[in-house]
């Protein structure tokens, strides 16, 4: 499985933008970049995904480097509710099937939001 | 929609006991899966199902059984609980196996003494 590298923790202030980085230097051409987050004592929650182009949705934006070896999840105005562990996940949609399509969660980045 | 529901929320078992963790979804999703999350580690896939009557193993299947008799339900059975199975268990579902978004339940916290 292609690996991702994220900082263990980051801190932000409420109502400021947050940029969460993810390195994935061994990404393959069929790997999609997914972001999930896990609020305290809850199950993971889908945030956003992308392949090559930058993506926006109501929760966040995803900026993907031109060589696809890194990406950044952008929360435009952090709120206290955004305090969570954020997971950057590569998901290969090009091969095999079965458990190849599983989501492989690493340790993620713990985001703390200060009031 | 209730989404993905799991019962119980908490459970304590003694070594050797068996039990079933329940998972249900009301979104008519084909794909369902079970993960476990241990302290300081990411989620690991236990078993998954691509539709009623079809199940397969994930990366850590030993000690667990699953079945999928209906689209809605995907129970996880612990045959003979061991302390190593102390963990938080999450059930997830998605429209299909290839769907971009998976929906997770709130989890079951299991302690085996």
mmCIF file of C-alpha atoms in Angstrom:
data_model
loop_
_atom_site.group_PDB
_atom_site.id
_atom_site.type_symbol
_atom_site.label_atom_id
_atom_site.label_comp_id
_atom_site.label_asym_id
_atom_site.label_seq_id
_atom_site.Cartn_x
_atom_site.Cartn_y
_atom_site.Cartn_z
ATOM 1 C CA UNK A 1 0.000 0.000 0.000
ATOM 2 C CA UNK A 2 1.227 3.500 -0.785
ATOM 3 C CA UNK A 3 2.099 5.348 2.418
ATOM 4 C CA UNK A 4 1.227 8.798 3.644
ATOM 5 C CA UNK A 5 3.130 10.982 6.103
ATOM 6 C CA UNK A 6 1.360 13.551 8.259
ATOM 7 C CA UNK A 7 2.474 15.667 11.219
ATOM 8 C CA UNK A 8 1.423 14.145 14.527
ATOM 9 C CA UNK A 9 -0.300 17.322 15.689
ATOM 10 C CA UNK A 10 -1.146 20.876 14.698
ATOM 11 C CA UNK A 11 -2.704 23.811 16.471
ATOM 12 C CA UNK A 12 -4.918 26.573 15.175
ATOM 13 C CA UNK A 13 -6.994 29.466 16.439
ATOM 14 C CA UNK A 14 -10.714 29.669 15.964
ATOM 15 C CA UNK A 15 -11.881 31.401 12.771
ATOM 16 C CA UNK A 16 -8.421 31.194 11.193
ATOM 17 C CA UNK A 17 -7.580 29.019 8.168
ATOM 18 C CA UNK A 18 -5.852 25.692 8.751
ATOM 19 C CA UNK A 19 -3.590 23.928 6.268
ATOM 20 C CA UNK A 20 -3.072 20.241 7.025
ATOM 21 C CA UNK A 21 -0.236 18.734 4.958
ATOM 22 C CA UNK A 22 0.172 15.187 3.700
ATOM 23 C CA UNK A 23 3.133 13.670 1.869
ATOM 24 C CA UNK A 24 2.627 10.674 -0.391
ATOM 25 C CA UNK A 25 5.761 10.420 -2.493
ATOM 26 C CA UNK A 26 5.060 6.824 -3.636
ATOM 27 C CA UNK A 27 1.558 7.562 -4.924
ATOM 28 C CA UNK A 28 0.551 5.617 -8.035
ATOM 29 C CA UNK A 29 -1.433 6.875 -10.977
ATOM 30 C CA UNK A 30 -4.626 5.146 -9.827
ATOM 31 C CA UNK A 31 -4.457 6.261 -6.187
ATOM 32 C CA UNK A 32 -7.158 8.657 -5.064
ATOM 33 C CA UNK A 33 -6.399 10.949 -2.125
ATOM 34 C CA UNK A 34 -9.053 10.774 0.579
ATOM 35 C CA UNK A 35 -9.385 12.749 3.790
ATOM 36 C CA UNK A 36 -11.399 11.603 6.752
ATOM 37 C CA UNK A 37 -11.618 13.054 10.225
ATOM 38 C CA UNK A 38 -12.492 11.530 13.561
ATOM 39 C CA UNK A 39 -14.010 13.670 16.269
ATOM 40 C CA UNK A 40 -13.486 12.531 19.869
ATOM 41 C CA UNK A 41 -15.383 9.328 20.688
ATOM 42 C CA UNK A 42 -16.950 9.132 17.220
ATOM 43 C CA UNK A 43 -16.454 7.133 14.065
ATOM 44 C CA UNK A 44 -14.467 8.566 11.151
ATOM 45 C CA UNK A 45 -16.254 11.021 8.879
ATOM 46 C CA UNK A 46 -15.588 11.588 5.173
ATOM 47 C CA UNK A 47 -14.234 15.053 4.384
ATOM 48 C CA UNK A 48 -13.118 15.184 0.759
ATOM 49 C CA UNK A 49 -11.297 13.299 -1.979
ATOM 50 C CA UNK A 50 -9.452 14.052 -5.204
ATOM 51 C CA UNK A 51 -7.267 12.607 -7.940
ATOM 52 C CA UNK A 52 -5.355 15.378 -9.699
ATOM 53 C CA UNK A 53 -7.285 18.640 -9.570
ATOM 54 C CA UNK A 54 -7.993 20.799 -6.554
ATOM 55 C CA UNK A 55 -11.397 20.119 -5.021
ATOM 56 C CA UNK A 56 -13.818 22.145 -2.934
ATOM 57 C CA UNK A 57 -16.856 21.118 -0.950
ATOM 58 C CA UNK A 58 -18.879 22.556 1.891
ATOM 59 C CA UNK A 59 -16.465 21.226 4.513
ATOM 60 C CA UNK A 60 -13.030 21.918 3.091
ATOM 61 C CA UNK A 61 -10.740 22.310 0.095
ATOM 62 C CA UNK A 62 -8.132 19.880 -1.141
ATOM 63 C CA UNK A 63 -5.048 21.215 -2.874
ATOM 64 C CA UNK A 64 -3.031 18.593 -4.757
ATOM 65 C CA UNK A 65 0.534 19.233 -5.885
ATOM 66 C CA UNK A 66 1.177 19.058 -9.595
ATOM 67 C CA UNK A 67 3.378 15.955 -9.180
ATOM 68 C CA UNK A 68 0.772 14.490 -6.771
ATOM 69 C CA UNK A 69 3.458 13.677 -4.205
ATOM 70 C CA UNK A 70 1.783 15.863 -1.607
ATOM 71 C CA UNK A 71 -1.570 17.408 -0.801
ATOM 72 C CA UNK A 72 -3.037 19.885 1.660
ATOM 73 C CA UNK A 73 -6.418 19.879 3.322
ATOM 74 C CA UNK A 74 -7.616 23.423 3.886
ATOM 75 C CA UNK A 75 -10.208 24.368 6.475
ATOM 76 C CA UNK A 76 -11.058 27.937 5.602
ATOM 77 C CA UNK A 77 -12.268 29.063 9.031
ATOM 78 C CA UNK A 78 -11.582 26.638 11.853
ATOM 79 C CA UNK A 79 -14.226 26.208 14.516
ATOM 80 C CA UNK A 80 -14.039 24.379 17.830
ATOM 81 C CA UNK A 81 -16.058 21.594 16.217
ATOM 82 C CA UNK A 82 -13.190 21.000 13.763
ATOM 83 C CA UNK A 83 -10.930 19.700 16.552
ATOM 84 C CA UNK A 84 -10.322 16.105 15.483
ATOM 85 C CA UNK A 85 -7.803 13.638 14.102
ATOM 86 C CA UNK A 86 -7.466 14.131 10.347
ATOM 87 C CA UNK A 87 -6.462 11.161 8.210
ATOM 88 C CA UNK A 88 -4.953 11.400 4.734
ATOM 89 C CA UNK A 89 -5.541 8.106 2.908
ATOM 90 C CA UNK A 90 -4.551 6.798 -0.500
ATOM 91 C CA UNK A 91 -7.054 4.452 -2.050
ATOM 92 C CA UNK A 92 -6.105 2.519 -5.167
ATOM 93 C CA UNK A 93 -9.078 2.178 -7.482
ATOM 94 C CA UNK A 94 -7.125 0.615 -10.288
ATOM 95 C CA UNK A 95 -6.320 -2.892 -9.229
ATOM 96 C CA UNK A 96 -7.870 -6.126 -8.130
ATOM 97 C CA UNK A 97 -10.789 -5.278 -5.975
ATOM 98 C CA UNK A 98 -11.564 -6.972 -2.732
ATOM 99 C CA UNK A 99 -9.609 -5.670 0.196
ATOM 100 C CA UNK A 100 -7.398 -3.635 -2.206
ATOM 101 C CA UNK A 101 -10.109 -0.986 -2.012
ATOM 102 C CA UNK A 102 -9.953 -0.774 1.746
ATOM 103 C CA UNK A 103 -9.273 2.480 3.542
ATOM 104 C CA UNK A 104 -5.889 2.246 5.278
ATOM 105 C CA UNK A 105 -5.871 4.609 8.235
ATOM 106 C CA UNK A 106 -2.542 5.759 9.660
ATOM 107 C CA UNK A 107 -2.204 7.752 12.866
ATOM 108 C CA UNK A 108 -3.340 11.030 11.305
ATOM 109 C CA UNK A 109 -2.877 14.606 12.525
ATOM 110 C CA UNK A 110 -4.466 15.702 15.778
ATOM 111 C CA UNK A 111 -5.818 19.212 15.207
ATOM 112 C CA UNK A 112 -6.356 21.374 18.268
ATOM 113 C CA UNK A 113 -8.425 24.543 17.819
ATOM 114 C CA UNK A 114 -7.955 27.296 20.393
ATOM 115 C CA UNK A 115 -10.863 29.629 21.195
ATOM 116 C CA UNK B 1 -32.193 8.213 7.886
ATOM 117 C CA UNK B 2 -30.481 6.838 10.976
ATOM 118 C CA UNK B 3 -27.360 6.083 8.922
ATOM 119 C CA UNK B 4 -25.121 3.379 10.397
ATOM 120 C CA UNK B 5 -26.094 2.184 13.854
ATOM 121 C CA UNK B 6 -24.123 -0.088 16.169
ATOM 122 C CA UNK B 7 -25.088 -1.889 19.355
ATOM 123 C CA UNK B 8 -24.045 -2.131 22.080
ATOM 124 C CA UNK B 9 -22.047 1.047 22.731
ATOM 125 C CA UNK B 10 -20.001 -0.608 25.474
ATOM 126 C CA UNK B 11 -19.386 -4.246 26.383
ATOM 127 C CA UNK B 12 -17.227 -6.083 28.891
ATOM 128 C CA UNK B 13 -16.530 -9.774 28.309
ATOM 129 C CA UNK B 14 -14.564 -12.405 30.114
ATOM 130 C CA UNK B 15 -11.939 -14.385 28.241
ATOM 131 C CA UNK B 16 -13.565 -17.245 26.362
ATOM 132 C CA UNK B 17 -17.039 -15.720 26.124
ATOM 133 C CA UNK B 18 -18.676 -15.167 22.772
ATOM 134 C CA UNK B 19 -20.804 -12.283 21.613
ATOM 135 C CA UNK B 20 -22.158 -10.543 18.540
ATOM 136 C CA UNK B 21 -21.671 -6.887 17.708
ATOM 137 C CA UNK B 22 -24.597 -5.570 15.723
ATOM 138 C CA UNK B 23 -24.400 -3.207 12.760
ATOM 139 C CA UNK B 24 -27.272 -1.934 10.642
ATOM 140 C CA UNK B 25 -27.655 0.670 7.913
ATOM 141 C CA UNK B 26 -30.806 2.088 6.360
ATOM 142 C CA UNK B 27 -29.259 3.586 3.213
ATOM 143 C CA UNK B 28 -29.556 0.462 1.028
ATOM 144 C CA UNK B 29 -25.774 0.288 0.752
ATOM 145 C CA UNK B 30 -24.202 -2.727 -0.928
ATOM 146 C CA UNK B 31 -20.838 -2.505 0.823
ATOM 147 C CA UNK B 32 -20.347 -2.947 4.556
ATOM 148 C CA UNK B 33 -17.222 -3.488 6.592
ATOM 149 C CA UNK B 34 -15.854 -3.861 10.108
ATOM 150 C CA UNK B 35 -12.757 -2.125 11.476
ATOM 151 C CA UNK B 36 -11.040 -2.199 14.827
ATOM 152 C CA UNK B 37 -9.138 0.707 16.337
ATOM 153 C CA UNK B 38 -6.521 0.151 19.013
ATOM 154 C CA UNK B 39 -4.930 2.964 21.073
ATOM 155 C CA UNK B 40 -2.301 4.871 19.120
ATOM 156 C CA UNK B 41 -3.063 2.972 15.922
ATOM 157 C CA UNK B 42 -5.181 3.549 12.885
ATOM 158 C CA UNK B 43 -8.237 1.522 11.933
ATOM 159 C CA UNK B 44 -7.657 -1.979 10.604
ATOM 160 C CA UNK B 45 -10.080 -3.876 8.380
ATOM 161 C CA UNK B 46 -11.476 -7.102 9.862
ATOM 162 C CA UNK B 47 -14.099 -8.323 7.365
ATOM 163 C CA UNK B 48 -16.134 -6.811 4.596
ATOM 164 C CA UNK B 49 -19.145 -7.611 2.411
ATOM 165 C CA UNK B 50 -19.959 -6.445 -1.104
ATOM 166 C CA UNK B 51 -23.588 -7.559 -0.878
ATOM 167 C CA UNK B 52 -26.020 -9.898 0.818
ATOM 168 C CA UNK B 53 -24.600 -13.403 0.964
ATOM 169 C CA UNK B 54 -21.042 -12.309 0.119
ATOM 170 C CA UNK B 55 -18.330 -11.751 2.712
ATOM 171 C CA UNK B 56 -14.549 -11.746 2.669
ATOM 172 C CA UNK B 57 -11.615 -11.303 5.017
ATOM 173 C CA UNK B 58 -9.742 -8.104 5.647
ATOM 174 C CA UNK B 59 -6.298 -7.777 7.174
ATOM 175 C CA UNK B 60 -7.064 -8.967 10.736
ATOM 176 C CA UNK B 61 -9.877 -11.581 10.473
ATOM 177 C CA UNK B 62 -8.689 -14.165 13.004
ATOM 178 C CA UNK B 63 -11.093 -14.695 15.894
ATOM 179 C CA UNK B 64 -14.033 -13.053 14.132
ATOM 180 C CA UNK B 65 -16.884 -14.327 11.965
ATOM 181 C CA UNK B 66 -19.365 -12.415 9.853
ATOM 182 C CA UNK B 67 -22.433 -13.138 7.765
ATOM 183 C CA UNK B 68 -24.643 -10.958 5.608
ATOM 184 C CA UNK B 69 -28.132 -12.393 5.232
ATOM 185 C CA UNK B 70 -29.764 -9.028 4.466
ATOM 186 C CA UNK B 71 -28.601 -5.783 2.849
ATOM 187 C CA UNK B 72 -29.223 -3.881 6.078
ATOM 188 C CA UNK B 73 -27.395 -5.967 8.685
ATOM 189 C CA UNK B 74 -23.781 -7.060 9.077
ATOM 190 C CA UNK B 75 -23.132 -8.607 12.508
ATOM 191 C CA UNK B 76 -19.626 -9.360 13.775
ATOM 192 C CA UNK B 77 -19.221 -12.424 15.977
ATOM 193 C CA UNK B 78 -16.429 -12.980 18.442
ATOM 194 C CA UNK B 79 -16.146 -16.734 18.833
ATOM 195 C CA UNK B 80 -14.029 -16.929 21.999
ATOM 196 C CA UNK B 81 -13.026 -13.507 23.284
ATOM 197 C CA UNK B 82 -9.385 -12.831 24.124
ATOM 198 C CA UNK B 83 -7.794 -9.797 25.837
ATOM 199 C CA UNK B 84 -6.101 -8.976 22.495
ATOM 200 C CA UNK B 85 -9.576 -8.232 21.125
ATOM 201 C CA UNK B 86 -10.033 -5.325 23.508
ATOM 202 C CA UNK B 87 -10.599 -2.472 21.098
ATOM 203 C CA UNK B 88 -13.102 -0.051 19.618
ATOM 204 C CA UNK B 89 -15.018 -1.571 16.724
ATOM 205 C CA UNK B 90 -16.442 0.482 13.881
ATOM 206 C CA UNK B 91 -18.860 -0.610 11.222
ATOM 207 C CA UNK B 92 -18.942 1.262 7.911
ATOM 208 C CA UNK B 93 -21.047 1.194 4.771
ATOM 209 C CA UNK B 94 -20.992 2.707 1.303
ATOM 210 C CA UNK B 95 -23.171 2.603 -1.797
ATOM 211 C CA UNK B 96 -20.728 0.276 -3.514
ATOM 212 C CA UNK B 97 -17.249 -1.018 -2.826
ATOM 213 C CA UNK B 98 -15.806 1.700 -5.070
ATOM 214 C CA UNK B 99 -17.895 4.560 -3.673
ATOM 215 C CA UNK B 100 -15.818 7.533 -2.610
ATOM 216 C CA UNK B 101 -17.575 8.148 0.684
ATOM 217 C CA UNK B 102 -17.877 5.595 3.454
ATOM 218 C CA UNK B 103 -20.207 6.155 6.397
ATOM 219 C CA UNK B 104 -19.080 5.006 9.820
ATOM 220 C CA UNK B 105 -21.106 4.055 12.853
ATOM 221 C CA UNK B 106 -20.437 5.462 16.346
ATOM 222 C CA UNK B 107 -18.448 2.432 17.458
ATOM 223 C CA UNK B 108 -18.598 -0.275 20.115
ATOM 224 C CA UNK B 109 -16.014 -0.160 22.898
ATOM 225 C CA UNK B 110 -15.180 -3.745 23.893
ATOM 226 C CA UNK B 111 -13.109 -4.755 26.886
ATOM 227 C CA UNK B 112 -12.073 -8.381 27.398
ATOM 228 C CA UNK B 113 -10.790 -9.259 30.860
#
